[in-house]
Coordinates of C-alpha atoms in Angstrom, one line a residue:
M1 CA 109.3 109.4 135.6
G2 CA 111.9 106.4 136.3
A3 CA 109.7 103.1 137.2
G4 CA 108.7 103.1 140.6
H5 CA 108.2 100.5 143.0
A6 CA 104.8 98.4 144.5
H7 CA 102.8 100.1 146.8
R8 CA 100.2 98.7 149.1
L9 CA 97.3 100.5 147.9
Y10 CA 97.7 98.8 144.4
V11 CA 96.1 96.2 143.5
P12 CA 97.9 94.0 140.3
G13 CA 95.4 93.6 137.9
A14 CA 94.4 93.4 133.7
S15 CA 91.4 94.8 133.5
P16 CA 89.5 97.3 131.2
V17 CA 89.7 99.4 134.2
H18 CA 93.5 99.4 135.2
R19 CA 94.2 99.8 131.4
L20 CA 93.2 103.2 131.4
P21 CA 95.3 106.1 131.0
P22 CA 95.9 107.7 134.7
Q23 CA 95.3 110.6 133.3
C24 CA 91.3 109.2 132.2
K25 CA 90.9 108.0 135.4
L26 CA 91.6 111.1 137.8
V27 CA 90.0 113.3 135.2
A28 CA 87.0 111.2 135.4
V29 CA 86.9 110.7 139.6
L30 CA 87.0 114.4 139.7
A31 CA 84.1 114.6 137.5
F32 CA 82.0 112.2 139.0
V33 CA 83.5 113.7 143.0
L34 CA 82.2 117.4 142.2
L35 CA 78.4 116.0 141.0
V36 CA 78.3 114.1 143.8
V37 CA 78.5 116.9 145.8
A38 CA 76.5 118.6 143.8
T39 CA 73.2 116.6 144.9
P40 CA 70.8 118.3 146.8
R41 CA 71.4 115.7 150.3
E42 CA 67.6 115.4 149.7
R43 CA 67.4 113.4 147.3
I44 CA 68.3 110.4 149.3
W45 CA 67.9 108.2 146.5
A46 CA 70.7 109.8 144.2
F47 CA 72.9 108.7 146.3
G48 CA 72.0 105.1 146.4
V49 CA 72.3 105.3 143.0
Y50 CA 75.8 106.5 142.6
A51 CA 77.0 103.6 145.5
L52 CA 75.9 101.5 142.2
L53 CA 78.0 103.3 140.1
L54 CA 80.7 102.9 142.1
A55 CA 80.3 99.2 142.9
A56 CA 79.4 98.4 138.9
V57 CA 83.2 100.2 138.7
T58 CA 84.5 97.6 141.5
A59 CA 83.1 94.6 139.9
A60 CA 84.5 95.9 136.2
A61 CA 87.9 96.3 137.7
R62 CA 88.2 93.2 139.6
I63 CA 88.7 94.7 142.8
P64 CA 87.5 92.2 146.1
F65 CA 84.5 94.3 147.6
G66 CA 85.8 93.1 151.1
T67 CA 89.3 95.2 150.2
V68 CA 87.3 98.4 149.5
A69 CA 85.0 97.4 152.6
R70 CA 88.1 97.7 154.3
R71 CA 89.9 100.8 153.2
I72 CA 87.1 102.8 154.4
V73 CA 88.1 102.6 158.2
I74 CA 90.1 105.8 157.0
E75 CA 86.9 107.5 157.2
V76 CA 86.4 106.5 161.0
P77 CA 87.1 110.3 162.6
F78 CA 84.6 111.7 159.7
V79 CA 82.1 109.4 160.9
A80 CA 82.6 109.9 165.0
F81 CA 82.4 113.8 163.4
A82 CA 79.1 112.8 161.6
F83 CA 77.6 111.1 164.3
L84 CA 78.0 114.1 166.9
M85 CA 76.0 117.4 164.5
P86 CA 72.6 115.6 165.4
F87 CA 73.3 116.3 168.7
I88 CA 75.4 119.5 168.5
A89 CA 72.9 121.0 165.3
N90 CA 70.8 124.1 166.4
G91 CA 67.1 124.2 164.7
E92 CA 64.2 121.9 165.2
K93 CA 64.1 119.3 166.9
V94 CA 62.6 115.6 166.7
T95 CA 62.6 112.2 168.3
V96 CA 64.3 109.4 167.2
L97 CA 64.7 106.2 169.0
G98 CA 64.0 108.5 171.9
L99 CA 66.4 110.9 171.7
R100 CA 66.1 114.6 170.7
L101 CA 67.9 115.2 167.5
S102 CA 68.6 118.2 165.6
E103 CA 67.0 118.0 162.2
S104 CA 69.4 119.6 160.4
G105 CA 71.8 118.5 162.5
L106 CA 70.6 115.0 161.1
W107 CA 70.8 116.4 157.1
G108 CA 74.0 118.1 158.1
A109 CA 75.4 114.0 159.3
W110 CA 73.9 112.5 156.3
N111 CA 75.5 114.8 154.1
I112 CA 78.8 114.6 155.2
L113 CA 77.8 110.1 155.3
A114 CA 77.1 110.2 152.0
K115 CA 79.3 112.5 149.8
G116 CA 82.2 111.6 152.2
T117 CA 81.9 107.7 151.8
L118 CA 80.9 108.3 147.9
G119 CA 84.3 110.0 147.6
V120 CA 86.4 107.6 149.6
V121 CA 85.6 104.9 147.3
A122 CA 86.3 106.7 144.1
S123 CA 89.4 107.4 145.2
I124 CA 90.5 104.0 146.8
L125 CA 89.1 102.5 142.9
L126 CA 91.3 104.8 141.9
A127 CA 94.9 104.2 143.7
A128 CA 93.7 100.3 144.0
T129 CA 93.7 100.8 139.9
T130 CA 96.6 102.8 139.4
E131 CA 100.1 102.5 140.1
P132 CA 101.2 105.8 142.5
R133 CA 104.6 106.7 139.5
L134 CA 101.4 106.2 136.7
L135 CA 99.1 108.2 138.6
L136 CA 102.5 111.4 138.9
L137 CA 102.8 110.6 135.3
G138 CA 99.0 111.4 134.4
I139 CA 99.3 114.9 136.6
E140 CA 101.5 115.6 134.4
R141 CA 99.6 114.3 131.7
L142 CA 96.8 117.2 132.9
R143 CA 99.7 120.4 132.6
M144 CA 100.8 119.8 136.1
P145 CA 103.7 122.1 136.9
Q146 CA 107.1 119.2 136.4
L147 CA 109.0 120.1 139.3
I148 CA 105.6 119.7 141.6
T149 CA 105.3 116.2 140.4
Q150 CA 109.1 115.5 140.4
I151 CA 108.9 116.4 143.9
A152 CA 106.0 114.1 144.7
A153 CA 107.6 111.2 142.5
F154 CA 110.5 112.0 144.8
M155 CA 108.7 112.3 148.0
L156 CA 107.4 108.2 146.2
R157 CA 110.7 107.1 146.0
Y158 CA 112.6 107.8 149.3
G159 CA 109.8 108.0 151.5
D160 CA 110.2 104.7 152.3
V161 CA 114.3 104.2 151.5
V162 CA 113.5 106.7 154.7
A163 CA 111.1 104.6 157.2
A164 CA 113.2 102.0 156.9
E165 CA 116.3 104.3 158.3
L166 CA 114.0 105.2 161.4
G167 CA 113.2 101.7 161.9
R168 CA 117.8 101.1 161.9
M169 CA 117.9 104.2 164.9
R170 CA 115.0 102.2 166.3
V171 CA 116.6 98.9 166.5
A172 CA 120.2 100.5 167.7
R173 CA 117.8 102.6 170.6
A174 CA 116.3 99.4 171.4
A175 CA 119.8 97.2 171.7
R176 CA 121.2 99.5 173.8
G177 CA 118.6 99.4 176.1
F178 CA 116.5 102.9 175.6
E179 CA 113.2 102.5 176.2
A180 CA 111.0 105.6 175.6
R181 CA 109.1 105.4 179.1
D182 CA 108.1 109.4 179.3
I183 CA 109.1 112.9 180.0
R184 CA 112.7 112.3 179.4
A185 CA 113.3 110.1 176.8
T186 CA 112.4 113.2 174.7
G187 CA 115.8 114.9 174.1
V188 CA 117.4 111.0 173.0
L189 CA 114.0 111.1 170.3
A190 CA 114.9 114.9 169.2
R191 CA 118.4 113.6 168.2
S192 CA 117.2 111.0 166.4
V193 CA 115.7 113.1 164.6
G194 CA 117.9 115.6 163.8
A195 CA 119.8 112.9 163.0
L196 CA 117.3 111.3 161.3
F197 CA 117.2 114.8 159.1
L198 CA 120.8 114.8 158.3
R199 CA 121.0 111.7 156.6
S200 CA 118.5 112.0 154.7
Y201 CA 119.4 115.8 153.9
E202 CA 122.9 113.8 153.0
R203 CA 121.1 111.5 150.9
G204 CA 119.2 113.2 149.2
E205 CA 122.8 115.3 148.0
R206 CA 124.1 112.2 146.8
V207 CA 121.2 111.2 144.8
H208 CA 121.7 114.8 143.5
L209 CA 125.1 114.1 141.9
A210 CA 124.9 111.7 140.7
M211 CA 121.8 112.0 138.6
I212 CA 123.4 115.7 137.3
S213 CA 126.4 113.5 136.4
R214 CA 124.0 111.1 134.6
G215 CA 122.7 113.9 132.6
Y216 CA 119.4 114.9 134.5
D217 CA 118.6 118.5 133.8
G218 CA 115.8 119.4 135.2
R219 CA 113.5 116.9 133.6
M220 CA 112.5 113.4 134.4
P221 CA 112.4 110.8 131.4
V222 CA 109.1 109.5 130.9
V223 CA 109.9 105.6 130.4
D224 CA 105.7 104.8 130.2
G225 CA 104.0 105.8 127.5
A226 CA 100.4 107.3 128.6
G227 CA 99.1 108.9 125.8
A228 CA 95.1 108.3 126.1
T229 CA 92.7 107.4 122.6
A230 CA 89.6 109.2 122.4
A231 CA 87.9 106.0 122.7
Q232 CA 89.5 105.2 126.2
W233 CA 88.6 108.9 127.0
T234 CA 85.2 107.7 126.3
A235 CA 85.4 105.2 128.0
A236 CA 86.6 106.5 131.1
A237 CA 83.9 109.4 130.2
A238 CA 81.2 106.5 131.4
L239 CA 81.0 106.8 135.0
P240 CA 81.3 110.5 135.0
S241 CA 78.0 110.8 132.3
A242 CA 75.9 108.1 134.3
A243 CA 76.6 110.4 137.8
A244 CA 75.8 113.4 135.0
L245 CA 72.7 111.9 134.7
V246 CA 72.0 111.3 138.5
T247 CA 72.6 114.6 138.6
L248 CA 70.2 116.0 136.5
A249 CA 67.7 114.7 137.7
A250 CA 68.1 114.8 140.9
W251 CA 67.9 118.4 140.7
M252 CA 64.5 118.3 139.0
A253 CA 63.1 116.1 140.6
P254 CA 59.9 118.5 142.7

């Protein structure tokens, strides 16, 4: 995969977490999330331990805690749904702060909030310590079909190009006095979308021809070696291994 461009989710650094091969981090995060999901929701203490493990990873990666906190906002829609569950779920009712709430709904809300937040934070740390192009390379090293990773790489590379083209079209419309005030502007916007599609398609054709002229044979050259040593796999396994002990203790607890 060729060199990509910086992504706003990635936080440059030289921490031990940054230096781990992407496939190691992908497997570690997936295993951690699966262990969190497998934990009984009633073991509240276990989720606190998981949070401490992620805090340790955050510190080791030298990612500002404020950065992680700001990015957690992405789960707000799920939080809103979770807050509704105690009011709409059936089952035995309990009184909390003067409100009659469903006990099963409260546990369901807690289950979504705890497990969802931990999964989101783990994903945030993965994105903050691994460049997108390396993530794709790591996925390929984990035996994902190369065709899928190539499509994803092109989407990553040319997403910004298409967005910039859309921005120029918006400026051109504004320069001609266009304002989308009501439904009558739908026709103009629809034609703009059609023009953007045609321009993107034609650009894709030109890029494909340019690649073929440079010897493209269906496989992208790999310019970043991402082989992982046993020591790196062991380091990456620290998080899921600790989480596995917590999960086991949660299931064995009376």
